[in-house]
Structure formats: C-alpha cells, structure tokens
XYZ file of C-alpha atoms in Angstrom:
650
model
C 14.710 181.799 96.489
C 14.777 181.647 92.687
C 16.935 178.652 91.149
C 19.165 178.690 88.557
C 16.497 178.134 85.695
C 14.499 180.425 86.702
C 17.439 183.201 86.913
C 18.004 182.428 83.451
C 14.525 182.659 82.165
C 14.222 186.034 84.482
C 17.799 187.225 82.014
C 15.948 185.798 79.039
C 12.700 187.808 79.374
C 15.240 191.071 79.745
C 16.849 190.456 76.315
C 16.591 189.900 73.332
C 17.214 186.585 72.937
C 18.483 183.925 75.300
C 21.814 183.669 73.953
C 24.051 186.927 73.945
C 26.350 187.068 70.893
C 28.412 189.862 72.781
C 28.946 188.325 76.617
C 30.544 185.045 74.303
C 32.500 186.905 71.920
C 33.801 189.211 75.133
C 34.422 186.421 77.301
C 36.763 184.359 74.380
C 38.642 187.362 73.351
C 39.882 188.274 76.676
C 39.598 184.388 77.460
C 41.861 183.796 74.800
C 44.347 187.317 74.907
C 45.478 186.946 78.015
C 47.587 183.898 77.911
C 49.243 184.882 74.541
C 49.834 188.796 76.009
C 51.554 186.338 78.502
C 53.176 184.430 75.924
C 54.765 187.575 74.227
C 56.092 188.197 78.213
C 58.023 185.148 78.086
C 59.209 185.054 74.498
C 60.919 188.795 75.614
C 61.630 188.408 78.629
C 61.878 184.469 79.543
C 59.928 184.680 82.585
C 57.226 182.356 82.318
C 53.909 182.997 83.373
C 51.840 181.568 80.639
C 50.257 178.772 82.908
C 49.528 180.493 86.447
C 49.049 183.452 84.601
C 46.895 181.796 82.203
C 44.644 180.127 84.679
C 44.118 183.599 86.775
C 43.084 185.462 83.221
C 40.579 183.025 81.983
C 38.574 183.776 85.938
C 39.609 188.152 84.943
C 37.446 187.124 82.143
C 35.024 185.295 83.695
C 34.580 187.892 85.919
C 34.528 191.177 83.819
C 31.913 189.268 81.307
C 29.030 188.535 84.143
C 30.070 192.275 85.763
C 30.225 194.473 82.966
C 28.435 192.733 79.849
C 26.031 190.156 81.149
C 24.987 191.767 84.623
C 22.960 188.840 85.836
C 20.886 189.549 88.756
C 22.831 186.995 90.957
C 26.001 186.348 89.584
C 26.954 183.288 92.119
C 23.762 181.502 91.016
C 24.074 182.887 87.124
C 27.898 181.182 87.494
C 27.270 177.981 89.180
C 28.744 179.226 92.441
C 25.446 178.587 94.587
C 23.103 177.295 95.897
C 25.189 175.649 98.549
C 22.819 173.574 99.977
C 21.829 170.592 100.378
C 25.364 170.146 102.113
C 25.066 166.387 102.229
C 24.871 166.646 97.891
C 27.534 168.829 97.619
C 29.807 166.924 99.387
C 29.236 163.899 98.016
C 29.784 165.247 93.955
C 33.042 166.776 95.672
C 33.951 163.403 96.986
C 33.151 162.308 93.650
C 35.381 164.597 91.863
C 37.993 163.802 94.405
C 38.213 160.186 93.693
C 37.421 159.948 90.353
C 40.518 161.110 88.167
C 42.910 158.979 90.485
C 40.715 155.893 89.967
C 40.709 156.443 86.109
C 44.604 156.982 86.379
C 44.911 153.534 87.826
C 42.963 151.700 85.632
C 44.547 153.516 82.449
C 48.289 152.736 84.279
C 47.114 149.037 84.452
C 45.862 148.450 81.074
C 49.033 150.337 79.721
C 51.351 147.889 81.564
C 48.752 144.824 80.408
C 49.479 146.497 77.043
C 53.447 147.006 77.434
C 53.209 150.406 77.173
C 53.658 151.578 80.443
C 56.910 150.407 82.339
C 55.661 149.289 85.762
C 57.975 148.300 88.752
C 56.374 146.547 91.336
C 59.690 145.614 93.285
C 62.055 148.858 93.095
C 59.469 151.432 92.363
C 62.548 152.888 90.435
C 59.944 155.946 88.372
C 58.909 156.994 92.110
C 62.061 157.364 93.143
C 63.838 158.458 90.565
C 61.638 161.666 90.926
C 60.498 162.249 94.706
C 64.369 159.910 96.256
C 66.701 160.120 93.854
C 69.095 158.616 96.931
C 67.477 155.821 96.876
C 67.685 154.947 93.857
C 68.741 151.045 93.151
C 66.605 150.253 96.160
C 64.432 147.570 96.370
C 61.022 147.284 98.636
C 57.712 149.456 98.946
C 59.157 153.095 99.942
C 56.070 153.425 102.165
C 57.776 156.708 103.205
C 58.304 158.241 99.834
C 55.144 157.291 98.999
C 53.362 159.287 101.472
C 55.330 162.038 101.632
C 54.541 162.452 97.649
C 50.793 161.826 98.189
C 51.527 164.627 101.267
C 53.142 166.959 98.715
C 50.587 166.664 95.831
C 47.448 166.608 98.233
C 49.370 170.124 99.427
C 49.801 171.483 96.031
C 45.945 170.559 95.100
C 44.910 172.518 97.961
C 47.404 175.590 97.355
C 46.329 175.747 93.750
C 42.652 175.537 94.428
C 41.933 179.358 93.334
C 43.575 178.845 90.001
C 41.419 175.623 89.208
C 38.392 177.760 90.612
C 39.220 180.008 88.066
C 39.726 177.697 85.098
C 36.024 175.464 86.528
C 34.801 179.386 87.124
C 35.143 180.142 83.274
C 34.486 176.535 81.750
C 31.716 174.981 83.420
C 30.203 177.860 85.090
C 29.747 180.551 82.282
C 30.660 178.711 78.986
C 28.450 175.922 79.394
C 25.824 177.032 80.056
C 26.047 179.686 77.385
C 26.261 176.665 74.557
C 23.672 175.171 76.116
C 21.219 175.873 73.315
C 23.516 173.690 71.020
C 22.296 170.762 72.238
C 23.748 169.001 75.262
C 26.422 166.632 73.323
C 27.712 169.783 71.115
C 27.860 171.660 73.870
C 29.744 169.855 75.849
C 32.263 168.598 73.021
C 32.628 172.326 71.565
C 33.367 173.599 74.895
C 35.904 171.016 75.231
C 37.897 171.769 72.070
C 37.673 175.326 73.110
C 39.267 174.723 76.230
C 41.852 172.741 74.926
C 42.704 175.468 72.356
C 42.879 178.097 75.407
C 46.271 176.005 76.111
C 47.937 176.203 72.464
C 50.471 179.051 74.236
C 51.838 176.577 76.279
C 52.866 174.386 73.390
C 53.921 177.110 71.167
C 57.661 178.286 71.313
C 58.635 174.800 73.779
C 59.185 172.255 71.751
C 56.142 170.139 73.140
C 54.372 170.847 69.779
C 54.130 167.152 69.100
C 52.029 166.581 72.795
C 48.887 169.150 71.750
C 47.061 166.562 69.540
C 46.639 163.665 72.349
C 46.433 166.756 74.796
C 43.455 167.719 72.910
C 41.874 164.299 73.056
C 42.158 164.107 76.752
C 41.128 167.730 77.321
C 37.528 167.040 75.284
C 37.092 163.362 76.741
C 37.845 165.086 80.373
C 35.582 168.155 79.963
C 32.435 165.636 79.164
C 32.797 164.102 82.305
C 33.244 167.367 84.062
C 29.969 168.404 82.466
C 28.275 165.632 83.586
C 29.568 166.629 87.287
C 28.576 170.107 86.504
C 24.811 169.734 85.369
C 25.031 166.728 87.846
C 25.601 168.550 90.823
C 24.372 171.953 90.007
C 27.486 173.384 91.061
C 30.922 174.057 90.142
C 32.249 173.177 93.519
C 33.403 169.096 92.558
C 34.213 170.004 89.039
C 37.206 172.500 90.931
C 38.258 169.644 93.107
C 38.662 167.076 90.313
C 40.202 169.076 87.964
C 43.185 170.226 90.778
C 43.317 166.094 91.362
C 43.761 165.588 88.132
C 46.738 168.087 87.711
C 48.494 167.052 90.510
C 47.575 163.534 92.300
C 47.447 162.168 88.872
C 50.006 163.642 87.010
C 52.274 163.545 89.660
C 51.806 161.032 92.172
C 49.431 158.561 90.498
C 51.077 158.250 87.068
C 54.902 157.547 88.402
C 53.314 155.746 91.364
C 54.275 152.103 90.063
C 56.778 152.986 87.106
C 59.815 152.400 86.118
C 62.214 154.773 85.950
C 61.863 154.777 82.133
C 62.467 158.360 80.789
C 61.501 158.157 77.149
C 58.170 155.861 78.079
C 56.798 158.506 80.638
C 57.174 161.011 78.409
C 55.171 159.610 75.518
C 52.047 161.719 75.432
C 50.509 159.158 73.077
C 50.763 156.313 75.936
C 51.171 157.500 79.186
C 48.615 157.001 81.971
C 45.243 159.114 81.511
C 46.381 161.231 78.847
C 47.498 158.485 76.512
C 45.495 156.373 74.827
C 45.029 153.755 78.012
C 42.976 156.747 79.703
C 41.138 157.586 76.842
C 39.632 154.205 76.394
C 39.032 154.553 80.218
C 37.020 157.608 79.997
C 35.038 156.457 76.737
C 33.970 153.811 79.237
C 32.829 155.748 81.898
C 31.243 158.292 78.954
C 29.382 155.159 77.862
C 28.269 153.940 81.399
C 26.785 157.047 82.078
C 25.125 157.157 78.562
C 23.775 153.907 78.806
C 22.520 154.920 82.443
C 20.658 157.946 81.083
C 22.978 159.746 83.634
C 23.565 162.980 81.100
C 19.723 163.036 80.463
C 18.897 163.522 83.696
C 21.951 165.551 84.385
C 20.645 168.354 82.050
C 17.482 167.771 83.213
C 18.122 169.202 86.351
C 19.103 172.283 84.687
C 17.039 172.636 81.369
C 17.541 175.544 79.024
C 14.755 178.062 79.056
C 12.272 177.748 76.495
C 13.015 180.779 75.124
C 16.692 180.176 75.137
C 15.832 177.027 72.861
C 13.068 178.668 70.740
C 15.806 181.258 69.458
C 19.478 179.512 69.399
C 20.004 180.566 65.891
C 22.645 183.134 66.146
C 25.336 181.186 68.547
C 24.362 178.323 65.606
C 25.544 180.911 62.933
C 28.303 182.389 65.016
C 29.762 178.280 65.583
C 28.814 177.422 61.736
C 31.110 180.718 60.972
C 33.700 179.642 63.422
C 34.086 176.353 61.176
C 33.714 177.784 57.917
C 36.770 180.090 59.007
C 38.941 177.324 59.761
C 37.777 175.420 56.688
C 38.138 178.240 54.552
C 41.940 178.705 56.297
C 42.487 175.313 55.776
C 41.863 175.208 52.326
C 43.360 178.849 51.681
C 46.613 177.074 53.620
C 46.205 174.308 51.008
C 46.333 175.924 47.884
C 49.101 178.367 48.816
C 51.110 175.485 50.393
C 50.186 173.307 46.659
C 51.017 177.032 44.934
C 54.782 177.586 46.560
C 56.119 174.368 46.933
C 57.122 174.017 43.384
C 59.003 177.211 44.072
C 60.798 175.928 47.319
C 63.887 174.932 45.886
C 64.463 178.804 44.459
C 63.571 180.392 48.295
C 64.878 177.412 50.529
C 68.132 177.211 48.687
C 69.925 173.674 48.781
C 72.342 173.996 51.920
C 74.733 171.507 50.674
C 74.551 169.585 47.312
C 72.262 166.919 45.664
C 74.029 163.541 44.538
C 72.816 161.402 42.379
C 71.913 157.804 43.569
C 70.637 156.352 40.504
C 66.834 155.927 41.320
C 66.686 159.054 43.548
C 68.924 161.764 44.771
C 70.012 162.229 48.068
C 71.303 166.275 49.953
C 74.844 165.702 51.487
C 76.764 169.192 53.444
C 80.021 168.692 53.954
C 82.092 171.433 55.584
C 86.065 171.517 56.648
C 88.665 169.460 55.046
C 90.907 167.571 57.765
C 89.961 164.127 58.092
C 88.797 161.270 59.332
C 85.536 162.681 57.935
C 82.927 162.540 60.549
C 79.338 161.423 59.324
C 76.351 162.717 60.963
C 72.978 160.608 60.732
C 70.147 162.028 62.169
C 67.450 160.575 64.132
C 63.863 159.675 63.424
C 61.967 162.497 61.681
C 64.549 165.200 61.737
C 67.227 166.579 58.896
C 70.635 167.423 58.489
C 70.602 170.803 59.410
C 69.848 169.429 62.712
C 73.860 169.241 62.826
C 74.404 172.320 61.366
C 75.721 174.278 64.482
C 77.630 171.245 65.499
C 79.158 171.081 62.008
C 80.002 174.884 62.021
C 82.196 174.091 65.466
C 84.410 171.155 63.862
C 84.701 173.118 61.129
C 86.262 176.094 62.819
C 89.707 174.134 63.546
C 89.391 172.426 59.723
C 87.960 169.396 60.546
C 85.661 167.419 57.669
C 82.039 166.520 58.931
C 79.337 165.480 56.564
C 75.518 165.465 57.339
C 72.979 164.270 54.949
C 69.154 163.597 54.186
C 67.559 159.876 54.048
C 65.415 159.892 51.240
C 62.697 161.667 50.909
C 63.799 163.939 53.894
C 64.132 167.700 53.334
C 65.905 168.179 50.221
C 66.246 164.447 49.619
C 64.236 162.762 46.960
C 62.061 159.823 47.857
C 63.408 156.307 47.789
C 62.248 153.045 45.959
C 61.231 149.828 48.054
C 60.696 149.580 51.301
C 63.106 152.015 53.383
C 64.116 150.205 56.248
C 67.108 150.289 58.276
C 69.075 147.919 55.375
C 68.232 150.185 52.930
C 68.963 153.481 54.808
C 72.934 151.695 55.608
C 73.091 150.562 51.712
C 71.921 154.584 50.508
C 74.641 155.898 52.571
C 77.177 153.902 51.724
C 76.485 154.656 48.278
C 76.116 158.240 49.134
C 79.258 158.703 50.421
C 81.623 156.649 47.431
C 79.695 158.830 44.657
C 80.180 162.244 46.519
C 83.996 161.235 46.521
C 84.242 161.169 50.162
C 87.111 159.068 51.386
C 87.248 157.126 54.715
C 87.302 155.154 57.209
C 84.982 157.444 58.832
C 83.595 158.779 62.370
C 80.178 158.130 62.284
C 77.588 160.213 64.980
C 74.307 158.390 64.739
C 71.781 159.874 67.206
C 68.462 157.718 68.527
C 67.257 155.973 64.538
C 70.727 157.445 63.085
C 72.143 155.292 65.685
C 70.761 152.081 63.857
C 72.162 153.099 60.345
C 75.428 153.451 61.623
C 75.623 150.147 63.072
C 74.174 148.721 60.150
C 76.587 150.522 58.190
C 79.874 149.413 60.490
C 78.243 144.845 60.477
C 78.507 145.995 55.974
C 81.193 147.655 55.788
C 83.537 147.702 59.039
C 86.629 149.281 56.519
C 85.190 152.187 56.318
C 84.512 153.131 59.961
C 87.027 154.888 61.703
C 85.201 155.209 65.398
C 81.613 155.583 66.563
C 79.600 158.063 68.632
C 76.273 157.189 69.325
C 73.479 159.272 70.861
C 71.122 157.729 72.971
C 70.751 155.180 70.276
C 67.531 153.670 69.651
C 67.086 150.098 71.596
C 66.118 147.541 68.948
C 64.998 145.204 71.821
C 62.242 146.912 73.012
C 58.592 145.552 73.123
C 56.917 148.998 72.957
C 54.407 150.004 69.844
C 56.143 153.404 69.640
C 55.528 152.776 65.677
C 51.944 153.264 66.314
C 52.702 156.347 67.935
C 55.179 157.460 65.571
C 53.447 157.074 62.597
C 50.378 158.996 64.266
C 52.313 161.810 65.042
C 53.912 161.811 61.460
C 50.332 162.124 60.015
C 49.331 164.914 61.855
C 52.999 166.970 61.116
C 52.007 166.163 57.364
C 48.442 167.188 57.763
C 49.860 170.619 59.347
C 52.283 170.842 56.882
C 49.547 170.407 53.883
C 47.380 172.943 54.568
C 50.579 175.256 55.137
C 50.415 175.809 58.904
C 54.205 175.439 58.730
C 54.399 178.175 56.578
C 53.611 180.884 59.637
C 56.856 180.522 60.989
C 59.333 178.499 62.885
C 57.292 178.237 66.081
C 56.482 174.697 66.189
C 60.098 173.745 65.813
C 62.437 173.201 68.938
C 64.280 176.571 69.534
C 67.538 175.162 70.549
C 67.487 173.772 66.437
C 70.224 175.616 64.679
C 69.124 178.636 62.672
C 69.362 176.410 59.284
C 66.807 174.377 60.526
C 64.565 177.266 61.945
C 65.098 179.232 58.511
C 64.180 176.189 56.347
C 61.292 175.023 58.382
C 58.820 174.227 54.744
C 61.043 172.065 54.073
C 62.738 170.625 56.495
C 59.591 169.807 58.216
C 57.607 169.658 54.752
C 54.707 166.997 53.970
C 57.527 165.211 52.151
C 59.529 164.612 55.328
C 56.707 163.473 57.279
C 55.979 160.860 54.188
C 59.448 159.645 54.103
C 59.165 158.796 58.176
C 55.949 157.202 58.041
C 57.173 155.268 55.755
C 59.818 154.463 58.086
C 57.893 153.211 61.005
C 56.244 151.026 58.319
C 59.658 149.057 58.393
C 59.810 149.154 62.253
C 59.539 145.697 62.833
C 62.220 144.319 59.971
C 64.897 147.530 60.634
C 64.897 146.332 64.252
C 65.335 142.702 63.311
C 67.910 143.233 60.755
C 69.868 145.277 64.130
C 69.029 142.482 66.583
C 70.613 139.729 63.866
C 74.122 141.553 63.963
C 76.586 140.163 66.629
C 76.377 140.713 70.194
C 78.873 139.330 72.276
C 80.749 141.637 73.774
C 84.038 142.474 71.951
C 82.962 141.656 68.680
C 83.624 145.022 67.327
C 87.452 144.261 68.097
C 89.350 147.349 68.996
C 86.937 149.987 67.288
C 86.746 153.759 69.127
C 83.212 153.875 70.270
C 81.342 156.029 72.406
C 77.636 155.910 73.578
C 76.465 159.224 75.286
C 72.625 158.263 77.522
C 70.518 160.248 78.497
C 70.022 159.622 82.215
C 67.188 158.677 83.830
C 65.918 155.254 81.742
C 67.967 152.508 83.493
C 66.802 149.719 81.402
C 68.304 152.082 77.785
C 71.252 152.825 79.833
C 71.809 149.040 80.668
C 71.005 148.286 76.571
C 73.652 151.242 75.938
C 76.472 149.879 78.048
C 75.913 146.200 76.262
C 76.586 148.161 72.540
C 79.643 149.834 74.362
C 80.729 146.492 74.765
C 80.665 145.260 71.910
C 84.371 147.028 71.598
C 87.478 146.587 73.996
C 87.671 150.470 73.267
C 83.943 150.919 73.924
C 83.219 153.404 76.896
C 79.711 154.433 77.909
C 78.602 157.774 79.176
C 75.264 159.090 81.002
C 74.749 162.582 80.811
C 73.585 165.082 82.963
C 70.848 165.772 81.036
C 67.723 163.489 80.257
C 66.917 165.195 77.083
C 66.884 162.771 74.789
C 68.173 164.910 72.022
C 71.702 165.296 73.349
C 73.026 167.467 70.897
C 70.610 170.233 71.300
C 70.414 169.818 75.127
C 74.273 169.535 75.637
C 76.704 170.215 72.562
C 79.326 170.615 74.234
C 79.679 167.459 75.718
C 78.769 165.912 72.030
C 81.473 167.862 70.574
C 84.216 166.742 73.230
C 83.640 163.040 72.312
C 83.169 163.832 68.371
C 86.429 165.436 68.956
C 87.974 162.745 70.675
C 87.174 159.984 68.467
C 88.340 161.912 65.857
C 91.701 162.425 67.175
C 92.253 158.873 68.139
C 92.017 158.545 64.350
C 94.215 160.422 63.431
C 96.788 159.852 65.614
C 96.624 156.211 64.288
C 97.323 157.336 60.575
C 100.096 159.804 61.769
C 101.952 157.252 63.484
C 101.325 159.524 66.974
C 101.839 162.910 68.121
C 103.894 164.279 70.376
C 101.609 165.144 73.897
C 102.099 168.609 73.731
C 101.514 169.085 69.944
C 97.956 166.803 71.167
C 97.171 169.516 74.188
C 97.598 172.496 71.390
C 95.598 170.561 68.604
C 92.836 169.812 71.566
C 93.144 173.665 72.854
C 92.663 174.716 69.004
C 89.351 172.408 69.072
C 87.562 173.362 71.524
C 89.648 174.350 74.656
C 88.834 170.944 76.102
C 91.762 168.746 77.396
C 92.470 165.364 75.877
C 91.138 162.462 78.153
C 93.299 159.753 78.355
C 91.639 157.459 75.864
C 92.701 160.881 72.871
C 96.117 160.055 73.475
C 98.113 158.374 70.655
C-alpha cells in the first residue's frame, strides 16, 4: 500500500512538474465563483444561501479539480481522506481537534474579562440566558439546565453540519495545502490562510458587517496554522473537520456566551470578543509558539515531505503567488493615484447636500429642510454623517416641520477642526454652527450613541436653547471598556480602504438600510477625511467622557425638560445607565426597543420618528399656549398617522 508521499512522487514522475499551474487556478476560480454566483442569488432574490451554499461549493470544487484536472491515482489518499488506520492515532488527533478550540475559547474569555473586555456574569449568567431562556431572565444561580440543553443543541448542530465542514477541511487542508507545499511550510500555511479567509468576503459584502472582515481575517490565518499543524500532524483531514465544526458552533455559540453578561454591544465587538478578538489571538500565538518551540511543525511536515521533485521545480506557483501580489500592489497603487486624482474634483460630482457655514477657523455642512419649528437638531454618532438622517429628515419634512443635520469637522463635507476635538469642542462648534446659520431655538436635539454626548454637552452650556431631547442608545460615559483602541483600529483600516480608492467601487461596504444620500455619496461620506476626523476623536476618548461624567447627575436636575432615551434591548447594564439619564428630568421617560440594533434609526424609524414627533409637539404646544385635542389628533394624523401618547398633550 503506497503512502501519501509516494502517491505524490508517483503524480510527479507523470507531469511535468510537481506543481500544476492549472488544477490551482481551476480549483480557486470555481473555489471562489460559487459563493459570489450565490451572492448575486441573494442580492435578487433575498434568499440567502451564501454560507451553506458556500461551504457545499468550495467541496464541488474540490471535487471536480482531483476528478477532472488532477486525476490522481487514489483520490482519498491524494486528498487526505485515508489511510484510516492506525485507529488508535486517528482518534486521538480527532479528540484533539475536539477539545482544542473550546479550551482556547476559555482561556481567551478569561483573559478578556481579566482585561475588562469581556462582560462576565458568574452569578446570573444573564448572556446565556438572554439567548438560549429568555424567561428566565433576571434569574440568579447556575442554570445547570440551560446549560446543557445548549451544550445538547450545539454538540447536535456540530454533528448535523459535519458534511459542510468536511467540505470546507476537504478543500483547505486536503487539496490546497498540500498544493503550496513547495512554498515552504510557514508560507504555505499563512497564504492558504489568507486565501481562505478571502473565500468569505461574500458574506461581509452587502450586510453591513464590513467593519468585522479585518479581525475575521486575523483569526481565520492564526486558526488555519493550527489546523495545518493537525493536518500534516495527523496525516489526515479527519480532526481538522471535527475542530473546525467545534469551533463554529460549541465556541461561537455555547462557549463564548457561556459566562457573559447579557451585554449586547460588548459581544458583538469583533475586535474583543472571545477567540476571534484579540484575547484569542494572543491565545493561539501561544499555542503557535509552543508548538514552534517544540519543533512540533518540523516534524509535522516531516511526516509528509514534499517530493524532491516537487521542491527541485516550485518556480512557477512562486511566479504565479509573486503575480498574485504584484496585482494587488499594482491595484493598490492604481486605487491610489485615481483616488489622489478625483478627490480634488469631489466637490463638483458629490454636490454639497446642504450648505457650508463658515466657523471662522474651519467650515462646517449644515441641511436644513421644512420650516415649522422647534427646529429639531440631528447629531450623528461616532464615524457616520448627516445624511445618515436624511430619510428621517425627508419624513418631518413632509408635514413642514424644521430639522437640521450637520457634519463635525472634518466629517464628509465638513472641514477639519483646530485643537483637540473632543466632546467640549464638538458642543462649542455646534453651538456656533447653529447662531451663524441663523437658526433660531430652543431646539429638539436627536443625538444618537457619540451624538448623544454632544447634545448633553450642549443642553449643561447652554440649557436656553434646548427645547426637548431624544437620545439614541446614547453612548455610556461610565464604561471601563478600551473600545477607543478598537475604534481607532477600525478607523485606520476604513481610511486605508478609502486611500487606495476601494470606496470608489460602489456603495457595498455601506449598511443598506443608509438612506440613498448616504449610499450615493459614499467617497465622501466615508472618505479618508472622515475616517481622520474620528480617529482623531477616539484620541479625546478619555477627556470627552470626563467632561460628560463632570455634568450633574442627580436625578431631576434637568428640571422639567422633554426627554426621551430609546435602548436598544438586550445590554441590561446600558439600559440601567439609560434610565439614570432619563432621570435626570421629571419629564424624562425611557424606552427599550424591540430591536437590539444599536443603530435605532436605521433598524426602526418609525418608532424614532413617533418620539421626534412627540417631543416636538410638546414644544409647541408650550409656545402656542395649547391646542385644542382634536386640532392635536389631526396635527398627529398629518405627521405620521400615529396617535398622540399622553405625555404630546398640551
């Protein structure tokens, strides 16, 4: 019985060379079409089967390569598939891969709660069952029963999805690898992962989880070295399969909410959560190096050693990966000097939406639509624009009333600021904003997540001039989590992206529930510029938070102000920091949603909209003196169709 080497000498002696420039190029371009042909599917149709559909393709690949262009004499042994035996090594690499990724998930969940980045629970287990017993939520105790019946569920779903990881482990470890083999082991094995992590981009594309592919990438190369190592390893492809289904399920789903809090916005931070944040990737770095230091990859490969003629001639898959990166530098740099050549000419194609006005050391973009008043102000949240308003601006202004959105400097249309541009100085730009455009208050002011700290800054400076308050899911100024560090990351690579022009191809990295002025605008709106401007942002994080936490808190301090705060559900500790800033007015009321987006105006206008509405009215009714209920129950019907509540009512 022939083993694997000497199948692939046996191929070798038949060809050639070693290395087949046409199996690789076949295998990555129906690799690679399949999940975008699925793509296009959903983007018609909205049925999505990019993922399933996705995973079956890359094994069609897989499996038309080795049958049609390869033709290995054995394709099970050619693949990775067999030998089978020794049973007693198998199994214990598949035990291996079993235990492995849930192990790693722990320690990366305990270092991110040593680190404050992960929001454990060890009393309610509130994450747990927020997602698997929402009924018994506000519990307290182990729920032994939840617990197992999740670690039932996910060991179930490993086991159902087993043919779809087979596919994926099929494709990655058993034909790919091998093929870059000739590389060397470490290029191999780090080129393979960066092409596996790129097969994914269709899942990103079109969802508005743009922002998760860079730390997705990370985890995808750190994760396909180890599963390498259990590849060459074991000989087989058999444990790679069973720890890449417990990664996707007891880890992402079981492990990873296991012991957290039910914290919405903190288990949704790619940049920090469990093994795919930054916690997991100093975990696997230390496992990388363990096995380093313990010669385990040397001996790994050793076990499987690429024919000498397979090393003697590796020169073309070296010139087909050196033109694979002088592509994307060449791209790059093409994307660089046409984003350097048209940006001077932005202003002429990306016309101005509202008007510039002039601040003195820099110019900030204010839109104002309708005319009624109280004029209600819009201030956006960290890293978007003003036309992130623009559909909710179009609505008020269909029954006349006044709503203004603007830019902070150096945002979109905005010109950058001088000095540091912290929260103080985003309240003081404003307020100037608004007296030099001629805009008259008291206004309504809709601040949502960072927007929610300018408008409270704005209100402790200048309480006059604020009519009511809406805020949406308002940043928490108390919080002990680095989410500058993240921020500022994830700024950098938007700017990169927008430098060499990659924002140029289209609106496809944007959210698609944006408004169309956003989506039409995109250069700009989402232009290097931007990303500068909120960088430079989290550079204040620490003294805009400070200069929030120094403004009173005791609860009816505000006096008799309207104020609503919409939350998104799910985080209890925000929604408990929420209900404190309703507070801080007898007319205060506090609101969880039905949604846990935390960009409530996208994910539920119309419930923004009611409460703009509202606050609005309650304004006016004050300067009229009152209205007569019925003439209020037209006016409302005019504005929406909504009926007053009870706190709209003169």
């Amino acid at each position: 019985m022939r083993s694997i080497s000497d199948q692939y000498v046996a191929d070798a002696r038949q060809g050639p060379s070693g290395i087949r420039r046409r199996e690789l190029t076949a295998f990555l371009i129906l690799a690679f079409t399949i999940p975008w042909l699925l793509w296009l599917v959903r983007a018609l149709t909205g049925i999505d089967l990019v993922a399933a559909g996705g995973m079956l393709g890359v094994g069609v690949a897989t499996f038309v390569t080795v049958r049609w262009v390869r033709r290995p004499g054995d394709i099970p042994r050619d693949t990775a598939m067999a030998p089978l035996r020794p049973t007693g090594r198998l199994v214990r690499f598949c035990l291996i891969g079993l235990a492995a990724p849930p192990a790693f998930a722990f320690l990366a969940v305990a270092i991110g709660a040593l680190a404050g980045v992960y929001p454990i629970d060890l009393t309610g287990f509130s994450g747990l069952r927020a997602v698997y017993a929402p009924e018994t939520a506000g519990q307290d105790g182990v729920p032994v029963g939840t617990i197992l019946s999740a670690l039932a569920v996910n060991l179930g779903m490993s086991v159902l999805a087993l043919p779809l990881f087979f596919c994926e482990e099929w494709a990655w470890r058993g034909f790919l690898l091998p093929r870059l083999r000739p590389l060397g082991l470490w290029p191999a094995l780090l080129l393979g992962g960066l092409i596996w992590g790129l097969w994914h981009l269709p899942g990103f594309v079109g969802t508005g989880t743009a922002h998760r592919l860079v730390p997705f990438l990370v985890t995808v190369v750190l994760f396909n070295v180890l599963l390498g190592w259990l590849r060459l390893a074991s000989g087989l492809i058999w444990p790679c399969v069973i720890a890449h289904a417990a990664n996707n399920t007891l880890v992402n789903a079981f492990v990873q909410v296991l012991f957290a809090a039910d914290d919405r916005q903190a288990l949704s931070n790619p940049w920090t959560l469990g093994l795919g944040g930054w916690p997991g990737w100093l975990v696997m770095l230390a496992v990388i190096a363990a096995l380093v230091a313990g010669d385990a990859f040397r001996r790994a490969a050793a076990r499987e050693p690429v024919p000498a003629r397979m090393r003697a001639r590796p020169r073309r898959l070296r010139r087909m990966v050196t033109g694979v990166f002088t592509v994307v530098l060449v791209a790059a740099l093409t994307g660089a000097a046409v984003q350097h050549s048209l940006a001077p000419t932005d202003p002429r194609r990306y016309a101005i939406p509202g008007r510039l006005v002039d601040l003195g050391s820099h110019h900030l973009h204010l839109r104002c639509l309708g005319t009624q008043g109280p004029t209600v102000v819009f201030a956006s949240g960290w890293g978007d624009s003003s036309t992130t308003w623009a559909d909710l601006q179009a609505a008020l202004a269909t029954s006349g009333r006044r709503s203004c959105a603007y830019d902070r400097a150096g945002y979109a249309w905005s010109s950058p600021g001088t000095g540091d541009q912290d929260v103080t100085a985003q309240a003081d730009d404003l307020a100037a904003l608004l007296s030099r455009a001629g805009e008259s208050g008291p206004f309504v002011f809709v601040g949502h997540s960072w927007g929610g700290h300018v408008a409270r800054l704005f209100h402790a400076r200048w309480p006059e001039r604020v009519a009511g308050m809406v805020l949406l899911d308002p940043a928490d100024e108390h919080t002990m989590k680095d989410l500058a560090t993240p921020a500022a990351i994830q700024a950098g690579v938007w700017s990169a992206a927008a430098a060499v022009g990659l924002l140029r191809t289209g609106d496809w990295m944007v959210d698609p529930r944006e408004p169309r002025l956003t989506r039409d605008n995109v250069p700009v709106v989402f232009g290097p510029a931007t990303w500068e401007a909120a960088a430079a942002e989290m550079r204040t994080y620490d003294a805009s938070t400070r200069a929030v936490r120094e403004q009173p808190r005791t609860a009816g301090s505000w006096g008799s102000l309207p104020v609503i705060v919409l939350s998104a559900r799910g985080d209890q500790p925000t929604i408990t920091h929420h209900s404190q800033i309703a507070a801080l007015s007898t007319r205060g009321r506090h609101i969880v949603a039905s949604t846990d987006d935390h960009y409530l105006h996208l994910a539920d206008p119309a419930l923004v909209l009611h409460h703009i509405r509202g606050i609005a009215r309650q304004k006016a009714c004050h300067q009229t003196g009152g209205e007569p209920a019925a003439a209020l129950l037209r006016r409302a019907q005019e504005e929406g169709g909504v009926r007053p509540t009870t706190t709209a009512t003169c």
